Amino acid sequence: RKEVEQDPGPFNVPEGATVAFNCTYSNSASQSFFWYRQDCRKEPKLLMSVYSSGNEDGRFTAQLNRASQYISLLIRDSKLSDSATYLCVVNADSWGKLQFGAGTQVVVTP
Amino acid sequence: GAGVSQSPSNKVTEKGKDVELRCDPISGHTALYWYRQSLGQGLEFLIYFQGNSAPDKSGLPSDRFSAERTGGSVSTLTIQRTQQEDSAVYLCASSLETRGRVGYTFGSGTRLTVV
C-alpha cells in the first residue's frame, strides 16, 4: 500500500464550479499535512498547509480527518488557472522528510 | 538567494558517463532535500540533509548515486555510470525548519536525459 494515495483524475470541472478531492495516508503518526500544486513541466509549489481544525485560503478549503486518515481539498468558483496537478503531502518522519502523493489532475474548462 | 537555484537546468549525457547536479538552497535554510520525478510519475525521495546530522540516504536507488552538502549550503548530487532509467527531473528543495512542520521550497529542477 502506498503511504499517500490520491485519485489521479482527471477531474474535469466547468469554470465557476466547485471541485473536491481527497487523499488518504497510512502513517497514523503523521503530524504535518500540505497541498502542493504542480503545473505541467514545472516544480511543485506549496499551496497551503492543512491544520487540524480545517483552514481556508481564498477559494481553497482544506480539511483533515485524523480518525479516517484523509485530507481533502475543495476549490470553489474554479478558474481556468486552477488547472494543475494537486499533490497531497504528509510528513514521513519527525525530521522533515515529506511523502508526496502522485497527484490529482484538475482540468477547468471554459 | 531569493529561491532555490539548480544547475544545469537541462543535461543530456551518454549512457555510462558521470553527471553532477548542483543545488543552491535558500540562504539560512538548514534542511535540503533531493527528489526525482520521472515523466508522468510522482516524486521519489532520494536523500535529505538536515543541519549537521548525518544525511538520510535511504531513498538513493543504487550505489551509483551519491550526494554531499558542503558547509551546510550548496549540495551536489552525483550519478556515476548513468543508465537510461536515470532519465528524470531531479528536484532539490530546502526548508527553514527541520521537523517537517513547514513545507519545502523547490528549485526548478534539472532535467536529465541519458541517451
mmCIF file of C-alpha atoms in Angstrom:
data_model
loop_
_atom_site.group_PDB
_atom_site.id
_atom_site.type_symbol
_atom_site.label_atom_id
_atom_site.label_comp_id
_atom_site.label_asym_id
_atom_site.label_seq_id
_atom_site.Cartn_x
_atom_site.Cartn_y
_atom_site.Cartn_z
ATOM 1 C CA ARG A 1 0.000 0.000 0.000
ATOM 2 C CA LYS A 2 1.317 3.450 -0.884
ATOM 3 C CA GLU A 3 1.918 5.811 2.035
ATOM 4 C CA VAL A 4 -0.065 8.583 0.367
ATOM 5 C CA GLU A 5 -2.794 7.720 -2.119
ATOM 6 C CA GLN A 6 -4.684 10.029 -4.433
ATOM 7 C CA ASP A 7 -7.221 9.630 -7.190
ATOM 8 C CA PRO A 8 -5.204 10.558 -10.291
ATOM 9 C CA GLY A 9 -8.258 12.051 -12.048
ATOM 10 C CA PRO A 10 -8.570 13.952 -14.251
ATOM 11 C CA PHE A 11 -11.367 15.925 -12.655
ATOM 12 C CA ASN A 12 -12.939 17.931 -15.464
ATOM 13 C CA VAL A 13 -14.572 20.991 -13.939
ATOM 14 C CA PRO A 14 -16.593 23.737 -15.655
ATOM 15 C CA GLU A 15 -15.334 27.214 -14.918
ATOM 16 C CA GLY A 16 -17.082 28.587 -11.843
ATOM 17 C CA ALA A 17 -17.960 25.186 -10.412
ATOM 18 C CA THR A 18 -16.735 23.567 -7.210
ATOM 19 C CA VAL A 19 -14.457 20.552 -7.130
ATOM 20 C CA ALA A 20 -13.288 18.495 -4.182
ATOM 21 C CA PHE A 21 -10.985 15.549 -3.826
ATOM 22 C CA ASN A 22 -9.332 13.564 -1.072
ATOM 23 C CA CYS A 23 -6.131 11.814 -0.283
ATOM 24 C CA THR A 24 -5.513 9.051 2.243
ATOM 25 C CA TYR A 25 -2.354 8.453 4.228
ATOM 26 C CA SER A 26 -1.145 5.344 6.003
ATOM 27 C CA ASN A 27 1.052 6.675 8.811
ATOM 28 C CA SER A 28 -1.187 7.459 11.777
ATOM 29 C CA ALA A 29 1.710 9.282 13.465
ATOM 30 C CA SER A 30 1.893 11.931 10.729
ATOM 31 C CA GLN A 31 1.576 15.443 12.093
ATOM 32 C CA SER A 32 2.064 17.762 9.142
ATOM 33 C CA PHE A 33 -0.039 17.911 6.011
ATOM 34 C CA PHE A 34 0.153 20.058 2.919
ATOM 35 C CA TRP A 35 -1.308 20.544 -0.519
ATOM 36 C CA TYR A 36 1.096 21.428 -3.309
ATOM 37 C CA ARG A 37 0.246 22.472 -6.833
ATOM 38 C CA GLN A 38 2.298 21.379 -9.832
ATOM 39 C CA ASP A 39 1.857 22.834 -13.291
ATOM 40 C CA CYS A 40 2.956 20.867 -16.345
ATOM 41 C CA ARG A 41 6.759 20.611 -16.524
ATOM 42 C CA LYS A 42 7.177 22.887 -13.512
ATOM 43 C CA GLU A 43 8.281 22.333 -9.947
ATOM 44 C CA PRO A 44 5.732 21.748 -7.160
ATOM 45 C CA LYS A 45 4.714 24.853 -5.236
ATOM 46 C CA LEU A 46 3.209 24.976 -1.783
ATOM 47 C CA LEU A 47 -0.497 25.767 -1.996
ATOM 48 C CA MET A 48 -1.434 25.528 1.659
ATOM 49 C CA SER A 49 -0.788 23.743 4.905
ATOM 50 C CA VAL A 50 -3.608 21.687 6.382
ATOM 51 C CA TYR A 51 -4.483 22.238 10.023
ATOM 52 C CA SER A 52 -6.478 20.022 12.351
ATOM 53 C CA SER A 53 -9.344 22.478 12.556
ATOM 54 C CA GLY A 54 -9.509 22.874 8.795
ATOM 55 C CA ASN A 55 -8.451 26.040 7.055
ATOM 56 C CA GLU A 56 -9.379 28.257 4.192
ATOM 57 C CA ASP A 57 -7.308 30.363 1.838
ATOM 58 C CA GLY A 58 -9.497 32.326 -0.518
ATOM 59 C CA ARG A 59 -11.330 29.856 -2.749
ATOM 60 C CA PHE A 60 -9.416 26.891 -1.338
ATOM 61 C CA THR A 61 -10.501 24.922 1.724
ATOM 62 C CA ALA A 62 -8.527 22.078 3.261
ATOM 63 C CA GLN A 63 -9.799 19.610 5.824
ATOM 64 C CA LEU A 64 -8.078 16.938 7.885
ATOM 65 C CA ASN A 65 -9.782 13.827 9.227
ATOM 66 C CA ARG A 66 -7.353 12.084 11.550
ATOM 67 C CA ALA A 67 -9.709 9.277 12.515
ATOM 68 C CA SER A 68 -10.091 8.168 8.903
ATOM 69 C CA GLN A 69 -6.616 9.356 7.880
ATOM 70 C CA TYR A 70 -7.542 11.524 4.963
ATOM 71 C CA ILE A 71 -7.228 15.115 3.928
ATOM 72 C CA SER A 72 -9.323 16.940 1.407
ATOM 73 C CA LEU A 73 -9.090 19.973 -0.833
ATOM 74 C CA LEU A 74 -12.066 21.918 -2.102
ATOM 75 C CA ILE A 75 -11.822 24.583 -4.773
ATOM 76 C CA ARG A 76 -14.749 26.958 -5.142
ATOM 77 C CA ASP A 77 -15.544 29.146 -8.156
ATOM 78 C CA SER A 78 -12.922 27.342 -10.260
ATOM 79 C CA LYS A 79 -10.794 29.440 -12.591
ATOM 80 C CA LEU A 80 -9.058 28.287 -15.760
ATOM 81 C CA SER A 81 -5.785 28.999 -13.980
ATOM 82 C CA ASP A 82 -6.634 26.358 -11.359
ATOM 83 C CA SER A 83 -5.886 23.656 -13.937
ATOM 84 C CA ALA A 84 -2.933 21.762 -12.486
ATOM 85 C CA THR A 85 -1.966 18.626 -10.610
ATOM 86 C CA TYR A 86 -2.572 18.835 -6.882
ATOM 87 C CA LEU A 87 -0.156 16.884 -4.700
ATOM 88 C CA CYS A 88 -1.092 15.654 -1.254
ATOM 89 C CA VAL A 89 1.910 15.748 1.090
ATOM 90 C CA VAL A 90 2.383 14.195 4.517
ATOM 91 C CA ASN A 91 5.407 14.184 6.795
ATOM 92 C CA ALA A 92 7.077 10.782 6.774
ATOM 93 C CA ASP A 93 9.153 11.144 9.923
ATOM 94 C CA SER A 94 9.878 13.590 12.724
ATOM 95 C CA TRP A 95 12.855 15.074 10.946
ATOM 96 C CA GLY A 96 11.271 16.785 7.997
ATOM 97 C CA LYS A 97 11.050 14.168 5.276
ATOM 98 C CA LEU A 98 7.819 14.624 3.348
ATOM 99 C CA GLN A 99 5.976 11.937 1.414
ATOM 100 C CA PHE A 100 4.279 13.056 -1.783
ATOM 101 C CA GLY A 101 1.228 11.537 -3.362
ATOM 102 C CA ALA A 102 1.242 11.006 -7.119
ATOM 103 C CA GLY A 103 -1.215 13.858 -7.605
ATOM 104 C CA THR A 104 -4.768 14.578 -8.708
ATOM 105 C CA GLN A 105 -5.146 16.292 -12.049
ATOM 106 C CA VAL A 106 -7.742 19.044 -12.299
ATOM 107 C CA VAL A 107 -8.785 20.461 -15.656
ATOM 108 C CA VAL A 108 -11.005 23.535 -15.606
ATOM 109 C CA THR A 109 -12.863 24.067 -18.864
ATOM 110 C CA PRO A 110 -14.489 27.251 -20.231
ATOM 111 C CA GLY B 1 19.382 33.884 -2.773
ATOM 112 C CA ALA B 2 15.732 34.560 -3.311
ATOM 113 C CA GLY B 3 14.906 30.987 -4.231
ATOM 114 C CA VAL B 4 16.385 27.525 -4.624
ATOM 115 C CA SER B 5 18.740 27.505 -7.567
ATOM 116 C CA GLN B 6 19.593 24.377 -9.530
ATOM 117 C CA SER B 7 22.064 23.861 -12.322
ATOM 118 C CA PRO B 8 22.186 22.862 -15.038
ATOM 119 C CA SER B 9 18.526 23.215 -15.986
ATOM 120 C CA ASN B 10 18.938 20.585 -18.677
ATOM 121 C CA LYS B 11 21.569 17.891 -19.104
ATOM 122 C CA VAL B 12 21.900 15.359 -21.886
ATOM 123 C CA THR B 13 24.534 12.723 -21.293
ATOM 124 C CA GLU B 14 25.647 9.484 -22.833
ATOM 125 C CA LYS B 15 24.984 6.217 -21.068
ATOM 126 C CA GLY B 16 27.911 5.324 -18.848
ATOM 127 C CA LYS B 17 29.072 8.879 -18.181
ATOM 128 C CA ASP B 18 29.049 10.525 -14.757
ATOM 129 C CA VAL B 19 26.963 13.634 -14.060
ATOM 130 C CA GLU B 20 26.909 16.207 -11.273
ATOM 131 C CA LEU B 21 23.822 18.195 -10.408
ATOM 132 C CA ARG B 22 24.043 21.250 -8.226
ATOM 133 C CA CYS B 23 21.618 22.803 -5.758
ATOM 134 C CA ASP B 24 21.981 26.147 -4.020
ATOM 135 C CA PRO B 25 19.326 26.375 -1.281
ATOM 136 C CA ILE B 26 17.683 29.466 0.126
ATOM 137 C CA SER B 27 20.091 31.249 2.417
ATOM 138 C CA GLY B 28 19.608 30.177 6.022
ATOM 139 C CA HIS B 29 17.617 27.051 5.239
ATOM 140 C CA THR B 30 19.057 24.228 7.290
ATOM 141 C CA ALA B 31 17.288 21.334 5.570
ATOM 142 C CA LEU B 32 17.927 20.291 1.970
ATOM 143 C CA TYR B 33 16.203 17.525 0.039
ATOM 144 C CA TRP B 34 16.654 15.771 -3.297
ATOM 145 C CA TYR B 35 13.747 14.146 -5.117
ATOM 146 C CA ARG B 36 13.349 12.910 -8.644
ATOM 147 C CA GLN B 37 10.309 12.761 -10.867
ATOM 148 C CA SER B 38 10.065 10.558 -13.913
ATOM 149 C CA LEU B 39 7.712 11.538 -16.736
ATOM 150 C CA GLY B 40 4.118 11.328 -15.550
ATOM 151 C CA GLN B 41 5.127 9.956 -12.161
ATOM 152 C CA GLY B 42 5.103 11.209 -8.593
ATOM 153 C CA LEU B 43 8.048 12.499 -6.616
ATOM 154 C CA GLU B 44 10.544 9.897 -5.436
ATOM 155 C CA PHE B 45 12.560 10.764 -2.338
ATOM 156 C CA LEU B 46 16.325 10.372 -2.732
ATOM 157 C CA ILE B 47 18.213 11.947 0.163
ATOM 158 C CA TYR B 48 17.991 14.727 2.699
ATOM 159 C CA PHE B 49 20.384 16.738 4.787
ATOM 160 C CA GLN B 50 19.344 18.421 7.998
ATOM 161 C CA GLY B 51 21.696 20.665 9.878
ATOM 162 C CA ASN B 52 24.891 18.912 10.955
ATOM 163 C CA SER B 53 23.296 15.489 11.339
ATOM 164 C CA ALA B 54 24.129 12.522 9.150
ATOM 165 C CA PRO B 55 22.079 12.620 5.945
ATOM 166 C CA ASP B 56 19.168 10.259 5.364
ATOM 167 C CA LYS B 57 20.271 8.355 2.250
ATOM 168 C CA SER B 58 17.501 5.781 2.397
ATOM 169 C CA GLY B 59 15.997 6.789 -0.943
ATOM 170 C CA LEU B 60 19.090 6.522 -3.111
ATOM 171 C CA PRO B 61 18.253 3.828 -5.699
ATOM 172 C CA SER B 62 21.749 2.386 -6.079
ATOM 173 C CA ASP B 63 25.359 2.929 -5.091
ATOM 174 C CA ARG B 64 25.843 4.843 -8.330
ATOM 175 C CA PHE B 65 24.083 7.738 -6.619
ATOM 176 C CA SER B 66 25.749 9.916 -4.010
ATOM 177 C CA ALA B 67 25.281 13.397 -2.633
ATOM 178 C CA GLU B 68 27.123 15.793 -0.451
ATOM 179 C CA ARG B 69 26.444 19.132 1.127
ATOM 180 C CA THR B 70 29.397 21.370 1.747
ATOM 181 C CA GLY B 71 29.442 23.934 4.523
ATOM 182 C CA GLY B 72 25.762 23.407 5.209
ATOM 183 C CA SER B 73 24.836 25.167 1.984
ATOM 184 C CA VAL B 74 25.394 24.011 -1.604
ATOM 185 C CA SER B 75 24.693 20.380 -2.423
ATOM 186 C CA THR B 76 25.766 18.231 -5.340
ATOM 187 C CA LEU B 77 24.098 15.015 -6.448
ATOM 188 C CA THR B 78 26.403 12.741 -8.426
ATOM 189 C CA ILE B 79 25.275 9.883 -10.618
ATOM 190 C CA GLN B 80 28.037 7.594 -11.809
ATOM 191 C CA ARG B 81 27.853 5.399 -14.900
ATOM 192 C CA THR B 82 24.457 6.790 -15.883
ATOM 193 C CA GLN B 83 21.782 4.468 -17.224
ATOM 194 C CA GLN B 84 18.744 5.289 -19.341
ATOM 195 C CA GLU B 85 16.437 4.654 -16.375
ATOM 196 C CA ASP B 86 18.152 7.564 -14.581
ATOM 197 C CA SER B 87 16.424 9.948 -17.004
ATOM 198 C CA ALA B 88 14.133 12.148 -14.915
ATOM 199 C CA VAL B 89 13.755 15.618 -13.465
ATOM 200 C CA TYR B 90 15.884 15.947 -10.340
ATOM 201 C CA LEU B 91 14.341 18.391 -7.887
ATOM 202 C CA CYS B 92 16.060 19.992 -4.948
ATOM 203 C CA ALA B 93 14.156 21.630 -2.117
ATOM 204 C CA SER B 94 15.076 23.446 1.039
ATOM 205 C CA SER B 95 13.276 24.225 4.252
ATOM 206 C CA LEU B 96 13.875 26.638 7.096
ATOM 207 C CA GLU B 97 12.583 24.250 9.714
ATOM 208 C CA THR B 98 13.833 20.742 10.105
ATOM 209 C CA ARG B 99 10.906 18.879 11.605
ATOM 210 C CA GLY B 100 8.524 18.906 8.695
ATOM 211 C CA ARG B 101 6.176 21.484 10.140
ATOM 212 C CA VAL B 102 6.649 23.844 7.254
ATOM 213 C CA GLY B 103 6.654 22.937 3.609
ATOM 214 C CA TYR B 104 9.563 22.948 1.219
ATOM 215 C CA THR B 105 10.533 25.404 -1.473
ATOM 216 C CA PHE B 106 11.586 23.609 -4.639
ATOM 217 C CA GLY B 107 14.047 24.643 -7.281
ATOM 218 C CA SER B 108 13.020 24.434 -10.916
ATOM 219 C CA GLY B 109 14.879 21.151 -11.324
ATOM 220 C CA THR B 110 17.464 19.596 -13.600
ATOM 221 C CA ARG B 111 16.036 17.619 -16.493
ATOM 222 C CA LEU B 112 18.436 14.740 -17.074
ATOM 223 C CA THR B 113 18.288 12.751 -20.293
ATOM 224 C CA VAL B 114 20.545 9.720 -20.710
ATOM 225 C CA VAL B 115 20.947 8.654 -24.324
#
